[in-house]
mmCIF file of C-alpha atoms in Angstrom:
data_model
loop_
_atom_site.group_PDB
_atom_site.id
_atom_site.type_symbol
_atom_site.label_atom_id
_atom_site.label_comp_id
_atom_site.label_asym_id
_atom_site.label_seq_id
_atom_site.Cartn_x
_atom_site.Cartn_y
_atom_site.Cartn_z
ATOM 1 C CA UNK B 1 2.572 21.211 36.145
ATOM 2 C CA UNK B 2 0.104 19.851 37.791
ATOM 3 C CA UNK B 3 2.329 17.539 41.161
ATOM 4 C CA UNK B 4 0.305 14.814 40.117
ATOM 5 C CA UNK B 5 1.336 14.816 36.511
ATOM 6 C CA UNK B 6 4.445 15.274 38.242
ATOM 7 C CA UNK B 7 4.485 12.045 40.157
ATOM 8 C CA UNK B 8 3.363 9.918 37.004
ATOM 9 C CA UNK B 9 5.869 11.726 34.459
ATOM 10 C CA UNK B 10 8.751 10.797 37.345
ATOM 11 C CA UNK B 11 7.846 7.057 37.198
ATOM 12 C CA UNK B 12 7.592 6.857 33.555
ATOM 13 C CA UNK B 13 11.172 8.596 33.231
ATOM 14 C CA UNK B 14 12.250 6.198 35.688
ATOM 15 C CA UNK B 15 11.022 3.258 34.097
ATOM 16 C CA UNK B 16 12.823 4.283 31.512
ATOM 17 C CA UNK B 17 15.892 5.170 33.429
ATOM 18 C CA UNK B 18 15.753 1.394 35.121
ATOM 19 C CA UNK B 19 15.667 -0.237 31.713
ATOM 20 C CA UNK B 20 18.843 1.725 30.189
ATOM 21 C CA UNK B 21 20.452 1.961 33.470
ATOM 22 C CA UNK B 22 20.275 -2.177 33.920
ATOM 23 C CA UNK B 23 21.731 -2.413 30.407
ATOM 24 C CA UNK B 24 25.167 -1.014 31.430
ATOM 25 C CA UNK B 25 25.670 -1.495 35.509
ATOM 26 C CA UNK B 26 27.757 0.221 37.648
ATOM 27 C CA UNK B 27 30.039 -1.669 39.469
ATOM 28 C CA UNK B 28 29.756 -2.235 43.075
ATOM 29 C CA UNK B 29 33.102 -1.193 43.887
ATOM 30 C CA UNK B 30 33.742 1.692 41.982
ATOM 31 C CA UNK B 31 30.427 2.637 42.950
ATOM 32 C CA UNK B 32 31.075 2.543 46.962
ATOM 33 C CA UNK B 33 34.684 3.559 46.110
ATOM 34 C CA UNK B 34 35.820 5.397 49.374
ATOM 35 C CA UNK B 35 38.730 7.769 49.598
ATOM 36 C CA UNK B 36 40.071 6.737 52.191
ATOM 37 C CA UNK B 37 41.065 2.880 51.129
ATOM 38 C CA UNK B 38 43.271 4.227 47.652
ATOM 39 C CA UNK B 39 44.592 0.649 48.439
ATOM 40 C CA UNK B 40 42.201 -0.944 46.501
ATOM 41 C CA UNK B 41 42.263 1.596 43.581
ATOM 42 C CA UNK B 42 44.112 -1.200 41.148
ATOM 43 C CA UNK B 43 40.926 -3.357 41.877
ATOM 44 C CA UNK B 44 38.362 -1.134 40.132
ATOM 45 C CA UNK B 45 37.805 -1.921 36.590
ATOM 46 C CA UNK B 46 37.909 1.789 34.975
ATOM 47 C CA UNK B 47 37.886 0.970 30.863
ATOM 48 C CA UNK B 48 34.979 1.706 28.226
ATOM 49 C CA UNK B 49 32.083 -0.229 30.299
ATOM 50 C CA UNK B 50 32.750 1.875 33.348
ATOM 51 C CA UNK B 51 33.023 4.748 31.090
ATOM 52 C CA UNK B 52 29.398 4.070 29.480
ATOM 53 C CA UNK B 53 27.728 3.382 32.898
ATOM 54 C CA UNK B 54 29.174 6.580 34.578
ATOM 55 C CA UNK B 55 28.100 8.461 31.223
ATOM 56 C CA UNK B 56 24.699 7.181 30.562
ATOM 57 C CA UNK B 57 23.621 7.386 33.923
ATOM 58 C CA UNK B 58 24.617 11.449 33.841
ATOM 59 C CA UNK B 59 22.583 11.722 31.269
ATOM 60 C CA UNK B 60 19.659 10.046 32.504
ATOM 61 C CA UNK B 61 20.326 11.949 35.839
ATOM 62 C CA UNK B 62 20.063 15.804 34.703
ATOM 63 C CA UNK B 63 16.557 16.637 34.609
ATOM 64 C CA UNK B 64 16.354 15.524 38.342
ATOM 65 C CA UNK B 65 19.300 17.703 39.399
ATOM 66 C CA UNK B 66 18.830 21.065 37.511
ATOM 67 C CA UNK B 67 16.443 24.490 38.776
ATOM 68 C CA UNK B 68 13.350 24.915 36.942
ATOM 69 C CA UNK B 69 13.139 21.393 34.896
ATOM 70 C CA UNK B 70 9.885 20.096 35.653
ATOM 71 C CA UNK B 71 11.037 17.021 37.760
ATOM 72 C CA UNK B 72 14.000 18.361 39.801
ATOM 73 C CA UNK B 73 13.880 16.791 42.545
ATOM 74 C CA UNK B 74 13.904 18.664 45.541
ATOM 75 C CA UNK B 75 10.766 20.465 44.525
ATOM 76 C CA UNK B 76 9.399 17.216 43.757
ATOM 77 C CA UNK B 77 10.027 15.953 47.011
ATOM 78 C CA UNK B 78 9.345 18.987 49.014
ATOM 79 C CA UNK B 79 6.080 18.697 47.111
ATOM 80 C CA UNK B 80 5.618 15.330 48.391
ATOM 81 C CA UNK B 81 6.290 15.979 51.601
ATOM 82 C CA UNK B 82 3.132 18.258 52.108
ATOM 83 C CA UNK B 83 1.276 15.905 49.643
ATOM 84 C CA UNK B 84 1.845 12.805 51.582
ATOM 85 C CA UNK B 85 2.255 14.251 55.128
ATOM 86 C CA UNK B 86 1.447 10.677 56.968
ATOM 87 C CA UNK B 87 4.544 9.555 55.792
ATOM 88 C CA UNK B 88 6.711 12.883 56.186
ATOM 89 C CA UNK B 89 9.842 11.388 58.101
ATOM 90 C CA UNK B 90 10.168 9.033 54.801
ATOM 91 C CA UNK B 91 10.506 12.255 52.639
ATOM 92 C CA UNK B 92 12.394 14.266 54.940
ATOM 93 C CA UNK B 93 15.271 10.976 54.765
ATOM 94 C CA UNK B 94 14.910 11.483 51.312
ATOM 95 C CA UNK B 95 16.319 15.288 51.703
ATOM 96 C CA UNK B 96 18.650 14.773 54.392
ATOM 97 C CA UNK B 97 20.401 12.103 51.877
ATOM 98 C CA UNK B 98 19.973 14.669 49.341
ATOM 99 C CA UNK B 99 21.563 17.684 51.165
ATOM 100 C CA UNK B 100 24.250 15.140 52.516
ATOM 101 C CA UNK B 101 25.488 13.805 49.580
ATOM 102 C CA UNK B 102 25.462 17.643 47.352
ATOM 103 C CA UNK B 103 28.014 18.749 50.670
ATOM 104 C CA UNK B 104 30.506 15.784 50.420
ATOM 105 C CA UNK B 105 33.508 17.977 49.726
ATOM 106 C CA UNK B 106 35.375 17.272 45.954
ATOM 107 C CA UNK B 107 37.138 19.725 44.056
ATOM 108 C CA UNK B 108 39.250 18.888 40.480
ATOM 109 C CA UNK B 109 42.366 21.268 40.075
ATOM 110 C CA UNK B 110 43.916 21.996 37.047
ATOM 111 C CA UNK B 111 47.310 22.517 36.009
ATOM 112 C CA UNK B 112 46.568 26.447 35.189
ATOM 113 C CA UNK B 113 45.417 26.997 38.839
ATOM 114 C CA UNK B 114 41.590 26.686 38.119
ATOM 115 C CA UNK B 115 39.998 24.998 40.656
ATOM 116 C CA UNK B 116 36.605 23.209 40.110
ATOM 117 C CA UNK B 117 34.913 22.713 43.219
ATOM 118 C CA UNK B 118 31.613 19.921 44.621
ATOM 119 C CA UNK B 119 30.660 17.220 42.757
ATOM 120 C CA UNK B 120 27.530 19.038 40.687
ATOM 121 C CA UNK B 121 30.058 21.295 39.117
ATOM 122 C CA UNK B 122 32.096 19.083 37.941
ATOM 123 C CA UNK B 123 28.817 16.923 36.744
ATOM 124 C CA UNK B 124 28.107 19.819 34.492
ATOM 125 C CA UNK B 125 31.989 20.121 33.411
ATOM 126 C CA UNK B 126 31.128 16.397 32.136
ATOM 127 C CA UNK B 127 27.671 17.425 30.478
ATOM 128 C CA UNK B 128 28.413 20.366 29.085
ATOM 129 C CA UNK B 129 32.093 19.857 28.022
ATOM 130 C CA UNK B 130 31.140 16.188 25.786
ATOM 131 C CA UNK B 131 28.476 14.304 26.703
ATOM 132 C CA UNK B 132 24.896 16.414 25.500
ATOM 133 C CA UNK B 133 27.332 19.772 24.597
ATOM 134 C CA UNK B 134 30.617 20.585 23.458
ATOM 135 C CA UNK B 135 31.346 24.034 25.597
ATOM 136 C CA UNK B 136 35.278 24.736 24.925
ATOM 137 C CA UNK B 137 35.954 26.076 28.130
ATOM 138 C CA UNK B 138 34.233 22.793 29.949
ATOM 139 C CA UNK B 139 36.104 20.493 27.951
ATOM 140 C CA UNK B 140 39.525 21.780 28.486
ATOM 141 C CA UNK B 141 38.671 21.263 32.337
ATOM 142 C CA UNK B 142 37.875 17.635 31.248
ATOM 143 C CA UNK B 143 41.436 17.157 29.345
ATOM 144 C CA UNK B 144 43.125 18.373 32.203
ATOM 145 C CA UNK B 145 42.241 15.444 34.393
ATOM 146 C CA UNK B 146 42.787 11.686 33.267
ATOM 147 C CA UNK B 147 39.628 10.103 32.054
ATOM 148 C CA UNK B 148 40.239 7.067 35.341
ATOM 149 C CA UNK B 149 40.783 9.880 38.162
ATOM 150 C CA UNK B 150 37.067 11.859 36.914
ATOM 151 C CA UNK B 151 35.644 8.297 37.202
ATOM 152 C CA UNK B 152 36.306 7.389 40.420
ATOM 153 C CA UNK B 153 35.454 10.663 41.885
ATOM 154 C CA UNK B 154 31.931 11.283 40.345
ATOM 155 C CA UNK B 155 30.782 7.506 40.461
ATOM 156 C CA UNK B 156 29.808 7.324 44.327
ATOM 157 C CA UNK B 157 28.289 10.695 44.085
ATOM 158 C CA UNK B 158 26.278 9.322 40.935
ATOM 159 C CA UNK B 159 25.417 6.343 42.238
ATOM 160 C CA UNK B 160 24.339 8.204 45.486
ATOM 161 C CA UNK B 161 21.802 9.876 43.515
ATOM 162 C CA UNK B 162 20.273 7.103 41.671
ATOM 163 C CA UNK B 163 19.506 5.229 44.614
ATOM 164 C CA UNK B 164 17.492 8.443 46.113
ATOM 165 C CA UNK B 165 15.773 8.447 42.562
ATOM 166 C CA UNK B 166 14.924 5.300 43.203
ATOM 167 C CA UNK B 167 13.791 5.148 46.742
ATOM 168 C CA UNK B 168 11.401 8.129 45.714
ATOM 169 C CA UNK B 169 10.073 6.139 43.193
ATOM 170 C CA UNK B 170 9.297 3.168 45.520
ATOM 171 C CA UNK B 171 7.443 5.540 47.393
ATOM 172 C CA UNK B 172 5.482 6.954 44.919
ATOM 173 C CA UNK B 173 4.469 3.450 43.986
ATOM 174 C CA UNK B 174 3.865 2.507 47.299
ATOM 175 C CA UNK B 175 1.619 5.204 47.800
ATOM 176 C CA UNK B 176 -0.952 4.137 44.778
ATOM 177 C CA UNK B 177 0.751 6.190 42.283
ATOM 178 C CA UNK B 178 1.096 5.116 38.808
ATOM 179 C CA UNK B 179 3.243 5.580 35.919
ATOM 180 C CA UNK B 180 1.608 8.638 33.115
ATOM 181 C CA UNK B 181 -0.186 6.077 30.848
ATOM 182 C CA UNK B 182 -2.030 6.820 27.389
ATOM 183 C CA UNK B 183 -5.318 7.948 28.104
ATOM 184 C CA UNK B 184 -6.640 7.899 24.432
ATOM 185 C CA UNK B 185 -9.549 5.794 23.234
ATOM 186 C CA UNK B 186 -7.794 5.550 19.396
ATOM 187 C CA UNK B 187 -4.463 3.268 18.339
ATOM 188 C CA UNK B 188 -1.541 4.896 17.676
ATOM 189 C CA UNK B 189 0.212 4.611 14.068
ATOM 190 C CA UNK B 190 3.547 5.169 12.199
ATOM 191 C CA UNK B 191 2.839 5.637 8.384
ATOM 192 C CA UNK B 192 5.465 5.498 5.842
ATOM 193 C CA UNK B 193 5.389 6.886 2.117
ATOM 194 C CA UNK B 194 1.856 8.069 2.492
ATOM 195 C CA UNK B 195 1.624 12.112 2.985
ATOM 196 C CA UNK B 196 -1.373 11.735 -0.014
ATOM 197 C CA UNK B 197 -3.180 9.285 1.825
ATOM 198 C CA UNK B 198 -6.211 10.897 3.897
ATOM 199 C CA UNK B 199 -6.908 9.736 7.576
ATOM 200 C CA UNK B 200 -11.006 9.235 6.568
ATOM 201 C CA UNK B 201 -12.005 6.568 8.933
ATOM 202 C CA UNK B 202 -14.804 7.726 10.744
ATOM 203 C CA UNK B 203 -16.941 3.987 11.366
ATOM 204 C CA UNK B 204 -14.428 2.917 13.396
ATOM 205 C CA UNK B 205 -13.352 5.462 16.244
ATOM 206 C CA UNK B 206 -10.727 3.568 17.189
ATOM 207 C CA UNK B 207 -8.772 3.465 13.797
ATOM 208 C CA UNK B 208 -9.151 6.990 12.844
ATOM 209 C CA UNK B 209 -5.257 7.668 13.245
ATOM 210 C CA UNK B 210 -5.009 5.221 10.456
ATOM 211 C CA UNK B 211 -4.380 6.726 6.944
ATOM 212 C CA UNK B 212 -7.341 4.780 5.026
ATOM 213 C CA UNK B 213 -11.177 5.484 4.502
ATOM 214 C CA UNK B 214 -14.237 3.830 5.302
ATOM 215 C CA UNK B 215 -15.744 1.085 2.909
ATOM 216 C CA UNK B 216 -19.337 0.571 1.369
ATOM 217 C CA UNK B 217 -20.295 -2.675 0.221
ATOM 218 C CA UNK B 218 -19.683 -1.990 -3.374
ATOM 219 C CA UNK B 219 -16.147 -1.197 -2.478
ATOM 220 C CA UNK B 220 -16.053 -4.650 -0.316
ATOM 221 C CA UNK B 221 -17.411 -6.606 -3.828
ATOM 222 C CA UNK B 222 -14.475 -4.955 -5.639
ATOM 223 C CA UNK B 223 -12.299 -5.822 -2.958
ATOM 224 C CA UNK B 224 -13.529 -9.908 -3.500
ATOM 225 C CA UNK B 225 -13.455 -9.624 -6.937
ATOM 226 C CA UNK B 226 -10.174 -9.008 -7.326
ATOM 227 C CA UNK B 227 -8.748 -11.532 -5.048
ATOM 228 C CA UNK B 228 -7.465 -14.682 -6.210
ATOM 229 C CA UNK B 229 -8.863 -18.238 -5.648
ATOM 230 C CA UNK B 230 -6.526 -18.640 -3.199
ATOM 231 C CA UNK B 231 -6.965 -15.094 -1.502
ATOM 232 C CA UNK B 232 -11.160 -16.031 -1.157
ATOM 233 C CA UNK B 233 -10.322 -19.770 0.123
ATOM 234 C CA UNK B 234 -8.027 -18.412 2.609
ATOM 235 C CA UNK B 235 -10.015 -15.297 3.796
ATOM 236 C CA UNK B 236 -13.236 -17.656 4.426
ATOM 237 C CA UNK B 237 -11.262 -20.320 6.229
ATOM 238 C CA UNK B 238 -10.350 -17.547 8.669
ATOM 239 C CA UNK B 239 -13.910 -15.946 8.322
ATOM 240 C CA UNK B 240 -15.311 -19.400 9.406
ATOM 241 C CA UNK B 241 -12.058 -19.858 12.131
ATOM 242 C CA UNK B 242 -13.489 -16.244 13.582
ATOM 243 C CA UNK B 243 -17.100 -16.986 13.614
ATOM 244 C CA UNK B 244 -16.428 -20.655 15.277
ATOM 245 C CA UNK B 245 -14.859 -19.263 18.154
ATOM 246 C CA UNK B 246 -17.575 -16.691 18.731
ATOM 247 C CA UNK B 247 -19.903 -18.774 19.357
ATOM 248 C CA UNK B 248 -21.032 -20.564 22.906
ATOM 249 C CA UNK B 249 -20.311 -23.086 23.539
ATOM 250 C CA UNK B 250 -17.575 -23.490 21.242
ATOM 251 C CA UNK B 251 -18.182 -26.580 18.987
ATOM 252 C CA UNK B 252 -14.239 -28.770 19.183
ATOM 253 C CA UNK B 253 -15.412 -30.565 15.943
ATOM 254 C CA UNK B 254 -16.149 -27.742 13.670
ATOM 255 C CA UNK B 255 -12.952 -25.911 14.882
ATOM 256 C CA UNK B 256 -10.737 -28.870 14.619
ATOM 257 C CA UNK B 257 -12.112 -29.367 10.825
ATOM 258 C CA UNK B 258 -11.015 -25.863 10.085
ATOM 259 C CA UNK B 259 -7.070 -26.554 11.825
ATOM 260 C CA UNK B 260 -4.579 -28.181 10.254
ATOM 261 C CA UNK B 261 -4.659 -32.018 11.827
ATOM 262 C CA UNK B 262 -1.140 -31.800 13.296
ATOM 263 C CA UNK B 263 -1.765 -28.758 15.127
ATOM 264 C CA UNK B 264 -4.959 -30.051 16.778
ATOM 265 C CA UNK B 265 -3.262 -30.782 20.244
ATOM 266 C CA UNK B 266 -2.204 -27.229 20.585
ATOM 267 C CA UNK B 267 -5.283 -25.781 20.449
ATOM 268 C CA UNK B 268 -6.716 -27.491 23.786
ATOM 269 C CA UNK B 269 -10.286 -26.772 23.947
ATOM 270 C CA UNK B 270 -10.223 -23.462 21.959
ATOM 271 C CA UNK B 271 -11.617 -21.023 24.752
ATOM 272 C CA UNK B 272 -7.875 -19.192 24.872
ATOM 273 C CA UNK B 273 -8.049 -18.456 21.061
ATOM 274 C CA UNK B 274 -11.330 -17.396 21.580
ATOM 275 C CA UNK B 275 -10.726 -15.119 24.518
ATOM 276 C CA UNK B 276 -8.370 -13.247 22.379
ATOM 277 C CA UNK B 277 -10.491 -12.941 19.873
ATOM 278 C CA UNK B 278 -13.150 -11.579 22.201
ATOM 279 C CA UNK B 279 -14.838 -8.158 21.033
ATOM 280 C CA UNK B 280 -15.181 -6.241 18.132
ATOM 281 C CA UNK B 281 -12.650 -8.181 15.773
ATOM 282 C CA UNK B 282 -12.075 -7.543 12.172
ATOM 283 C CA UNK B 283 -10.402 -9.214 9.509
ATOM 284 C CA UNK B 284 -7.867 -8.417 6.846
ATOM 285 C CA UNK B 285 -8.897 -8.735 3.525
ATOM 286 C CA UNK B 286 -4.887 -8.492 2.214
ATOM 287 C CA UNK B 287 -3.548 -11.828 1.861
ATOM 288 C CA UNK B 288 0.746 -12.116 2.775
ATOM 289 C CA UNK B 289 2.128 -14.969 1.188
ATOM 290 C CA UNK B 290 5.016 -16.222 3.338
ATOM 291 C CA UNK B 291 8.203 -18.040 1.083
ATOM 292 C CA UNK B 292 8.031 -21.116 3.570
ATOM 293 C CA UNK B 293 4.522 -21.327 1.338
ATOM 294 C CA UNK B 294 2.145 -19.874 4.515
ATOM 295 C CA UNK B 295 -0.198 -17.344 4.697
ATOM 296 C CA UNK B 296 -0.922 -14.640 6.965
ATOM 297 C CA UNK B 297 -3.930 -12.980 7.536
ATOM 298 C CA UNK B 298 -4.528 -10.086 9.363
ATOM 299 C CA UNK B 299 -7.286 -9.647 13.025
ATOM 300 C CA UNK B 300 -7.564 -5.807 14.511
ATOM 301 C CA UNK B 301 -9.902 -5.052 17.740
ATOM 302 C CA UNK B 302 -12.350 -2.530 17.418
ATOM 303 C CA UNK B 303 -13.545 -2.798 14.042
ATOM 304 C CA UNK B 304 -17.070 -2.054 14.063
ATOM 305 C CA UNK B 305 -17.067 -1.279 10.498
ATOM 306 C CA UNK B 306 -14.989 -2.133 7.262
ATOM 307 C CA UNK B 307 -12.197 0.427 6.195
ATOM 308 C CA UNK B 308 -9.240 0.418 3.662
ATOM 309 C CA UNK B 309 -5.725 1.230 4.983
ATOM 310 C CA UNK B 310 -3.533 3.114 2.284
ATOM 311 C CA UNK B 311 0.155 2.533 2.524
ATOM 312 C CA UNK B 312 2.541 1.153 4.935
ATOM 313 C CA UNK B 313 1.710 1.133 8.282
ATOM 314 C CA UNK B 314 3.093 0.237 11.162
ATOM 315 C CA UNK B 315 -0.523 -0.881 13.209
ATOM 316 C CA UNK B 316 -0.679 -1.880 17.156
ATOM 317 C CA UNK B 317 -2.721 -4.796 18.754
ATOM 318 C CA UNK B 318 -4.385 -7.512 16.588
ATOM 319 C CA UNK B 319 -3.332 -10.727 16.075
ATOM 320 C CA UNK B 320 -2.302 -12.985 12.878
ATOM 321 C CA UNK B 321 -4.235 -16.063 11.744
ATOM 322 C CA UNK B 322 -1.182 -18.498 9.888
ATOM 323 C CA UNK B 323 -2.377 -20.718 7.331
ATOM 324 C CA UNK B 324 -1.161 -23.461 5.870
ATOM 325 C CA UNK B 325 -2.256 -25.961 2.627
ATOM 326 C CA UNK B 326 -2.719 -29.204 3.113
ATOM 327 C CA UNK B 327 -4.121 -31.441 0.627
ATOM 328 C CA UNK B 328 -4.919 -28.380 -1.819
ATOM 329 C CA UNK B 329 -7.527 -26.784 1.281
ATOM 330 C CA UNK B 330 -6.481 -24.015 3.489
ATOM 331 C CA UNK B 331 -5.937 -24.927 7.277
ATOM 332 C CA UNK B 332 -5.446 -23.051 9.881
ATOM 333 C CA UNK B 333 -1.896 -23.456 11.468
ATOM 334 C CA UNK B 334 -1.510 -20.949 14.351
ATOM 335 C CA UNK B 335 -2.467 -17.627 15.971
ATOM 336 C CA UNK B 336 -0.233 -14.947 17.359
#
C-alpha cells in the first residue's frame, strides 16, 4: 500500500477509534496506575465499565500492534520519518515512546508454573483467549489470573499506546494530511427486497447505484394520471415552492403565498432555503402521507433527468418539503 493511502486509512481508523473509544473512557487512575503506590489499589474502580474500556480499546488497538497488517505502526512511522524528514525528532519521540513502553517489564504466572512474559503477550492471551477468538490454551492463561489483577496490569500499557496513536495522528493532520474520503462522483445506496429490480439509470450519473430506470414523458403522464387530487395539488405546490426559490431575486410575496401563514417568520428572506436548493434539484413524484395529516415530498441533487426508483431504498442527500392543509389548499410547512 501505497504510505499515502497509508496515512489517510490511519486517520479514518482513528476517527473511528476516537468515537468508540470516547463512548466508554478509561479512567485516569487506573490508567496511570503505577506499581509502585499498591496503596491506592482500593481506589480504582475495576467492575464491567472498566472491563469494556480495557476490552474495546484492545480491540481497536490490534491492527496497529501486529507484523504485516497494513497500519502497524512502527512501519508506519518509520515510513514517516523518511517521508516527513523536517520534522524527524517528532517521529523519532514517537519510537522512543514506542520501544519504551513494549520493554516495561510484566510477566503473569500461573499456578502450573507457566509464565507469560511483557505486556504484548499477554495482550494476545486477552485477544486470542475471548475477546475476537476463543484459543483453549489462551483462555486457561486468562482463568488463571483474576479478571481485577489482568486489568490493572494491561491498562497503563494500553493506554500508553493510544496516546502514541494519537499523537501520530495529530501529526499527520498537522502535516496537511487528510482522512481516506469517498472519491466517487455517484450516491451510495442500501436496497431492500429488490434483487429483480435493474439499476437502469443512465440520465442521471449520479443516481445510477439506484435500483430504478430512466423515464420518458409518456411514463411521467402515467405517473400524473394516476395520482390523486391531492397527490397533483401537493406535487405543484412544491413544483411552484422549487421554481420560486430559483429565481433572482427571490420574490418574498410569491413565496410567502405558497407557505403556510404561521410559518412565514421562519423563513426570513428565503435565500437559505434557496441555497440548499441550489443545483440540479429534482422532485419526488411519491406522495407520504404523515398520520399527524402532513405530507412529505421528496428533493434529490443531481437530477438532470426524471427516473423511477423500484423498491425500498435507503437514498443519501436531498431534502424533504413538509406540507400542510390549511383551508382545503396545500401549504408549505417546512424544509429539512
Amino acid at each position: 500500500m501505497d504510505n499515502s493511502v497509508a496515512y489517510e486509512l490511519y486517520l479514518y481508523t482513528i476517527d473511528t477509534y476516537k468515537r468508540l473509544a470516547s463512548t466508554l473512557p478509561l479512567d485516569e487512575r487506573l490508567a496511570r496506575f503505577d506499581p509502585n503506590c499498591f496503596s491506592k489499589l482500593g481506589e480504582l474502580e475495576l467492575g464491567d465499565e472498566a472491563f469494556a474500556a480495557v476490552s474495546v480499546r484492545l480491540m481497536l488497538q490490534r491492527k496497529y500492534f501486529v507484523r504485516g497488517k497494513d497500519l502497524f505502526l512502527r512501519r508506519l512511522l518509520k515510513s514517516a520519518e523518511r517521508d516527513f524528514a523536517s520534522s524527524k525528532d517528532v517521529i523519532e519521540s514517537l519510537l522512543d515512546s514506542l520501544d519504551a513502553l513494549n520493554s516495561q517489564s510484566i510477566e503473569f504466572a500461573f499456578g502450573d508454573g507457566k509464565v507469560v512474559e511483557g505486556a504484548f503477550a499477554n495482550v494476545e492471551d486477552v485477544m486470542y483467549g475471548v475477546l475476537m477468538h476463543a484459543d483453549i490454551t489462551r483462555a486457561e492463561n486468562l482463568v488463571s489470573v483474576p479478571e481485577h489483577m489482568r486489568l490493572v496490569a494491561l491498562a497503563p500499557y494500553i493506554a500508553g499506546r493510544e496516546q502514541i496513536l494519537l499523537q501520530f495522528s495529530e501529526f499527520l493532520l498537522n502535516a496537511g494530511i487528510k482522512p481516506l474520503s469517498r472519491k466517487e462522483e455517484a450516491s451510495a445506496t442500501v436496497s431492500f427486497e429488490s434483487k429483480d429490480a435493474c439499476r437502469q439509470i443512465e440520465n442521471s450519473p449520479f443516481w445510477r447505484n439506484l435500483r430504478g430506470r430512466d423515464l420518458g414523458d409518456e411514463d411521467i403522464e402515467k405517473k400524473v394520471q394516476q395520482g390523486s387530487r391531492d397527490d397533483l395539488e401537493i406535487i405543484t405546490a412544491v413544483l411552484l415552492f422549487k421554481e420560486a426559490l430559483g429565481r433572482r431575486p427571490l420574490d418574498p410575496s410569491e413565496l410567502n403565498s405558497l407557505v403556510a401563514r404561521e410559518t412565514i417568520f421562519r423563513w426570513g428572506d428565503y435565500l437559505q432555503a434557496a441555497e440548499l436548493l441550489e443545483g440540479d434539484y429534482g422532485m419526488s413524484t411519491l406522495v407520504r402521507y404523515q398520520e399527524d395529516g402532513s405530507a412529505l415530498v421528496k428533493l434529490l441533487p443531481n437530477v438532470r433527468e426524471p427516473f423511477l426508483i423500484e423498491g425500498p431504498q435507503l437514498i443519501e442527500g436531498g431534502h424533504e418539503i413538509v406540507l400542510v392543509k390549511r383551508n382545503g389548499i396545500w401549504k408549505i410547512w417546512a424544509m429539512r
